[in-house]
CSV table of C-alpha atoms in Angstrom, one decimal:
chain,number,residue,atom,x,y,z
A,654,MET,CA,142.8,104.6,58.4
A,655,TYR,CA,142.0,106.1,55.0
A,656,SER,CA,140.2,109.6,55.1
A,657,THR,CA,139.2,112.5,53.0
A,658,LYS,CA,141.0,115.5,54.5
A,659,PRO,CA,139.0,118.5,55.3
A,660,PRO,CA,140.1,122.0,54.0
A,661,LYS,CA,142.2,124.1,56.1
A,662,THR,CA,142.7,127.8,56.9
A,663,PRO,CA,146.1,129.4,56.2
A,664,SER,CA,147.1,128.9,59.9
A,665,GLY,CA,146.8,125.1,59.2
A,666,LYS,CA,143.7,124.5,61.3
A,667,ALA,CA,140.6,122.7,59.9
A,668,ALA,CA,138.1,125.2,58.4
A,669,LYS,CA,134.8,125.9,60.2
A,670,GLY,CA,132.4,123.0,59.5
A,671,SER,CA,134.8,120.9,57.9
A,672,VAL,CA,133.9,117.2,57.9
A,673,GLN,CA,136.0,114.1,57.4
A,674,VAL,CA,135.2,111.0,55.9
A,675,THR,CA,137.1,108.0,57.5
A,676,ASN,CA,137.2,104.5,57.4
A,677,SER,CA,136.3,102.7,60.9
A,678,HIS,CA,136.6,99.0,60.6
A,679,GLY,CA,135.7,99.0,57.0
A,680,ARG,CA,132.8,101.1,57.3
A,681,LEU,CA,132.4,104.7,56.5
A,682,GLN,CA,132.2,107.3,59.1
A,683,LEU,CA,131.9,111.0,59.3
A,684,ARG,CA,133.7,113.0,62.0
A,685,PHE,CA,133.9,116.5,62.7
A,686,ARG,CA,133.8,119.1,65.5
A,687,HIS,CA,130.9,121.4,66.2
A,688,ALA,CA,130.3,123.8,69.2
A,689,GLY,CA,133.3,122.4,70.9
A,690,LYS,CA,132.1,118.6,70.7
A,691,ARG,CA,133.6,116.1,68.5
A,692,ARG,CA,131.0,114.3,66.6
A,693,TYR,CA,130.8,111.0,64.7
A,694,ILE,CA,128.1,109.6,62.2
A,695,SER,CA,128.1,106.1,61.0
A,696,ILE,CA,127.0,106.0,57.2
A,697,GLY,CA,126.4,102.3,57.6
A,698,LEU,CA,128.1,101.6,54.2
A,699,PRO,CA,131.4,99.7,53.4
A,700,ASP,CA,134.3,101.7,52.1
A,701,THR,CA,134.1,101.5,48.2
A,702,PRO,CA,134.7,104.3,46.0
A,703,THR,CA,130.9,104.4,45.2
A,704,ASN,CA,130.1,104.7,48.7
A,705,ARG,CA,132.7,107.4,49.3
A,706,ILE,CA,131.2,109.5,47.0
A,707,VAL,CA,127.7,109.3,48.9
A,708,ALA,CA,129.5,109.8,52.2
A,709,GLU,CA,131.3,112.9,50.6
A,710,GLN,CA,127.8,114.3,49.7
A,711,ARG,CA,126.6,113.8,53.4
A,712,ALA,CA,129.8,115.6,54.3
A,713,ARG,CA,129.2,118.5,52.3
A,714,GLN,CA,125.6,118.8,53.6
A,715,ILE,CA,126.7,119.0,57.1
A,716,GLN,CA,129.2,121.5,56.2
A,717,LEU,CA,126.7,123.7,54.6
A,718,ASP,CA,124.4,123.3,57.6
A,719,ILE,CA,127.1,124.3,60.1
A,720,ILE,CA,128.2,127.4,58.1
A,721,SER,CA,124.5,128.5,57.7
A,722,ASP,CA,123.5,127.7,61.4
A,723,ASN,CA,121.1,125.2,60.2
A,724,PHE,CA,122.9,122.2,61.9
A,725,ASP,CA,120.8,119.4,63.2
A,726,GLU,CA,122.2,118.9,66.8
A,727,THR,CA,120.1,115.7,67.1
A,728,LEU,CA,122.1,114.3,63.9
A,729,ALA,CA,119.2,112.7,62.6
A,730,LYS,CA,119.1,114.6,59.5
A,731,TYR,CA,122.4,113.1,58.6
A,732,LYS,CA,122.0,109.7,59.6
A,733,PRO,CA,121.1,106.9,56.8
A,734,GLU,CA,117.5,106.2,56.1
A,735,SER,CA,117.7,102.9,57.6
A,736,ALA,CA,118.9,104.3,60.8
A,737,LYS,CA,115.8,106.8,60.9
A,738,ARG,CA,113.2,104.0,60.5
A,739,ALA,CA,111.6,103.0,63.9
A,740,LYS,CA,111.9,99.5,64.5
A,741,PRO,CA,108.4,97.9,64.3
A,742,GLU,CA,107.3,96.7,67.7
A,743,PRO,CA,107.1,92.8,68.0
A,744,ALA,CA,103.6,91.8,67.7
A,745,LYS,CA,102.1,90.8,71.0
A,746,PRO,CA,100.8,87.2,71.2
A,747,ALA,CA,97.1,86.9,71.0
A,748,PRO,CA,95.8,86.3,74.6
A,749,PRO,CA,94.3,82.6,75.2
A,750,SER,CA,90.6,82.2,75.1
A,751,LEU,CA,88.6,81.8,78.3
A,752,SER,CA,87.7,78.1,77.3
A,753,ALA,CA,91.4,77.5,77.1
A,754,LEU,CA,92.4,78.9,80.3
A,755,TRP,CA,89.2,77.3,82.1
A,756,GLU,CA,90.4,73.9,80.7
A,757,ASN,CA,94.1,74.4,82.0
A,758,TYR,CA,92.4,75.5,85.3
A,759,CYS,CA,90.3,72.5,85.7
A,760,GLU,CA,93.4,70.2,85.0
A,761,VAL,CA,95.2,71.8,87.9
A,762,LYS,CA,92.3,71.7,90.2
A,763,ARG,CA,90.9,68.2,89.6
A,764,PRO,CA,93.4,66.3,91.5
A,765,ILE,CA,92.8,68.4,94.7
A,766,VAL,CA,89.1,68.9,94.8
A,767,ALA,CA,86.5,66.5,96.2
A,768,PRO,CA,84.5,64.5,93.6
A,769,GLY,CA,81.3,66.2,94.7
A,770,THR,CA,83.0,69.6,94.2
A,771,TRP,CA,84.0,68.6,90.8
A,772,ARG,CA,80.8,67.2,89.7
A,773,ASN,CA,78.5,70.1,91.2
A,774,GLY,CA,81.0,72.8,90.6
A,775,TYR,CA,83.5,72.5,87.8
A,776,GLN,CA,81.5,70.1,85.6
A,777,VAL,CA,78.4,72.4,86.0
A,778,ASN,CA,80.4,75.6,85.1
A,779,THR,CA,82.0,73.9,82.3
A,780,SER,CA,78.4,73.3,80.9
A,781,HIS,CA,77.6,76.9,81.5
A,782,LEU,CA,80.8,78.0,79.7
A,783,GLU,CA,80.0,75.9,76.7
A,784,ARG,CA,76.5,77.2,76.1
A,785,CYS,CA,77.6,80.9,76.6
A,786,PRO,CA,78.0,82.5,73.0
A,787,TYR,CA,80.9,84.6,74.1
A,788,GLY,CA,84.3,83.1,74.9
A,789,SER,CA,86.7,86.2,74.9
A,790,LEU,CA,88.5,87.7,78.0
A,791,ALA,CA,87.7,91.1,76.3
A,792,GLU,CA,83.7,90.0,76.2
A,793,ALA,CA,83.9,89.6,80.3
A,794,GLN,CA,81.0,92.1,80.5
A,795,LYS,CA,79.0,90.2,78.0
A,796,ILE,CA,79.6,86.9,79.5
A,797,PHE,CA,78.2,88.5,82.9
A,798,ASP,CA,75.3,89.9,81.2
A,799,TRP,CA,74.5,86.4,79.6
A,800,ALA,CA,74.9,84.3,82.8
A,801,VAL,CA,72.6,87.2,84.7
A,802,GLY,CA,70.0,86.7,81.8
A,803,ASN,CA,70.1,83.0,81.4
A,804,LEU,CA,70.9,81.4,85.0
A,805,LYS,CA,69.2,82.0,88.2
A,806,PRO,CA,70.9,84.3,90.4
A,807,ASP,CA,72.9,81.7,92.7
A,808,PRO,CA,74.2,79.6,89.7
A,809,ALA,CA,75.1,83.0,87.9
A,810,ARG,CA,77.3,84.3,90.9
A,811,ARG,CA,78.9,80.8,91.2
A,812,PHE,CA,79.7,80.9,87.5
A,813,ILE,CA,81.2,84.1,87.4
A,814,GLN,CA,82.8,83.8,90.8
A,815,ALA,CA,84.4,80.4,89.1
A,816,LEU,CA,85.7,82.4,86.1
A,817,GLY,CA,87.2,85.1,88.2
A,818,ALA,CA,89.0,82.4,90.2
A,819,CYS,CA,90.3,81.0,86.9
A,820,CYS,CA,91.5,84.4,85.7
A,821,LYS,CA,93.0,85.0,89.1
A,822,TRP,CA,95.1,81.7,88.7
A,823,ALA,CA,96.0,82.7,85.1
A,824,VAL,CA,97.4,86.1,86.3
A,825,ARG,CA,99.7,84.4,88.9
A,826,SER,CA,100.7,81.9,86.1
A,827,HIS,CA,101.7,84.8,83.9
A,828,LEU,CA,99.1,83.9,81.3
A,829,ILE,CA,97.2,86.9,81.1
A,830,ASP,CA,97.7,90.7,82.4
A,831,HIS,CA,94.8,91.0,84.5
A,832,ASN,CA,91.5,89.4,85.8
A,833,PRO,CA,88.4,90.8,83.9
A,834,PHE,CA,85.9,89.3,86.2
A,835,ALA,CA,87.4,90.8,89.5
A,836,GLY,CA,84.5,92.2,91.5
A,837,MET,CA,81.6,91.0,89.2
A,838,THR,CA,80.2,88.8,91.7
A,839,SER,CA,79.1,91.8,94.0
A,840,ASP,CA,76.7,92.7,91.3
A,841,ILE,CA,74.6,89.6,91.4
A,842,LYS,CA,72.1,89.7,94.4
A,843,VAL,CA,71.0,86.5,95.7
A,844,LEU,CA,67.8,86.8,97.5
A,845,LYS,CA,67.4,84.7,100.7
A,846,GLN,CA,64.8,82.1,100.5
A,847,ALA,CA,61.3,83.0,101.8
A,848,ALA,CA,60.8,82.5,105.4
A,849,GLU,CA,58.3,79.6,104.9
A,850,ASP,CA,60.9,77.8,103.1
A,851,ASN,CA,63.3,77.8,106.3
A,852,ASP,CA,60.3,76.6,108.5
A,853,ILE,CA,61.0,73.5,110.5
A,854,ASP,CA,58.7,70.8,109.5
A,855,PRO,CA,58.8,68.4,112.6
A,856,PHE,CA,57.2,65.1,112.7
A,857,THR,CA,53.8,65.0,114.1
A,858,ARG,CA,53.2,62.9,117.5
A,859,PRO,CA,51.6,59.9,115.6
A,860,GLU,CA,54.6,59.9,113.1
A,861,ARG,CA,57.0,60.4,116.2
A,862,GLN,CA,55.3,57.2,117.8
A,863,ALA,CA,55.3,55.1,114.8
A,864,ILE,CA,59.0,55.7,114.3
A,865,ILE,CA,59.7,54.6,118.0
A,866,ASP,CA,57.4,51.6,117.7
A,867,ALA,CA,59.2,50.7,114.3
A,868,PHE,CA,62.7,50.6,116.2
A,869,SER,CA,61.0,49.1,119.1
A,870,ASP,CA,59.6,46.0,117.3
A,871,SER,CA,62.6,45.6,115.0
A,872,LYS,CA,64.5,42.4,115.0
A,873,TYR,CA,67.7,44.1,114.1
A,874,TYR,CA,67.5,47.8,115.2
A,875,GLN,CA,65.7,47.3,118.6
A,876,PHE,CA,68.9,48.5,120.5
A,877,TYR,CA,68.6,51.9,119.0
A,878,THR,CA,65.1,52.6,120.6
A,879,PRO,CA,66.7,54.4,123.7
A,880,LEU,CA,68.5,56.5,121.6
A,881,VAL,CA,65.5,57.5,119.1
A,882,LYS,CA,63.4,58.2,122.2
A,883,PHE,CA,66.3,60.4,123.6
A,884,LEU,CA,66.6,62.3,120.2
A,885,PHE,CA,62.8,62.9,120.0
A,886,TYR,CA,62.5,63.9,123.6
A,887,THR,CA,65.3,66.2,123.9
A,888,GLY,CA,65.7,67.8,120.4
A,889,CYS,CA,69.4,66.8,121.0
A,890,ARG,CA,71.4,66.7,117.7
A,891,PRO,CA,72.7,63.1,116.8
A,892,SER,CA,76.4,64.2,117.0
A,893,GLU,CA,75.6,65.7,120.5
A,894,ALA,CA,74.0,62.6,121.6
A,895,ALA,CA,76.7,60.4,120.3
A,896,GLY,CA,79.2,62.2,122.8
A,897,PHE,CA,77.0,62.1,125.7
A,898,GLN,CA,77.9,60.5,128.8
A,899,TRP,CA,76.3,59.6,132.0
A,900,GLN,CA,78.4,61.6,134.2
A,901,GLN,CA,77.1,64.6,132.3
A,902,VAL,CA,73.5,64.1,133.4
A,903,THR,CA,72.6,66.0,136.6
A,904,ALA,CA,69.6,66.0,138.7
């Protein structure tokens, strides 16, 4: 190991603040003691005559700082500029678009949902998403506002609910960090239908009799007549009537 020897006192000990320039595996290094601790600073340069001049200048700076009590305990002042520069953080990949997430989500769900659910749910919501002028996850509130302003309450709620389910799946799949639609559906109030819309509209007596007569006079469906009469006269549901047995009849 080649080194530049530090100055010594008459007693043979290294003088205060003396710094050695040494060769460590072909690279220049500064070695010294301060406040009872041995310190090492890598210059980051190969051991050449020109680079030794640079290292010796750095060593003299450290010596002067120690003698004048201006020594930088962090050693940052004495490290090469390349070591001081902070490494830039790697750029985060851009989050996927909502339409891309929705497309992937639909591909996962299509094999396991009923055809009616696919047609009336997923395809309808795909149409809503294509019409919506916003497509970024960062625009979740704008998408919500668009849905409320352009769709009826129930379709709007179903649309936002579907997008929330999509993003929940994306979070679990480690595609995004959070679900921006979480909790939004509770802000869409769907009014119950008016009472008159829920009123039962039974057959009139003439209509009832016409239906019974049609079964009774039918060449092919006459055998259903007792069942039709039973349903009309009792108000029993067809599923209940199908499971009804004679032993269940009491006087």
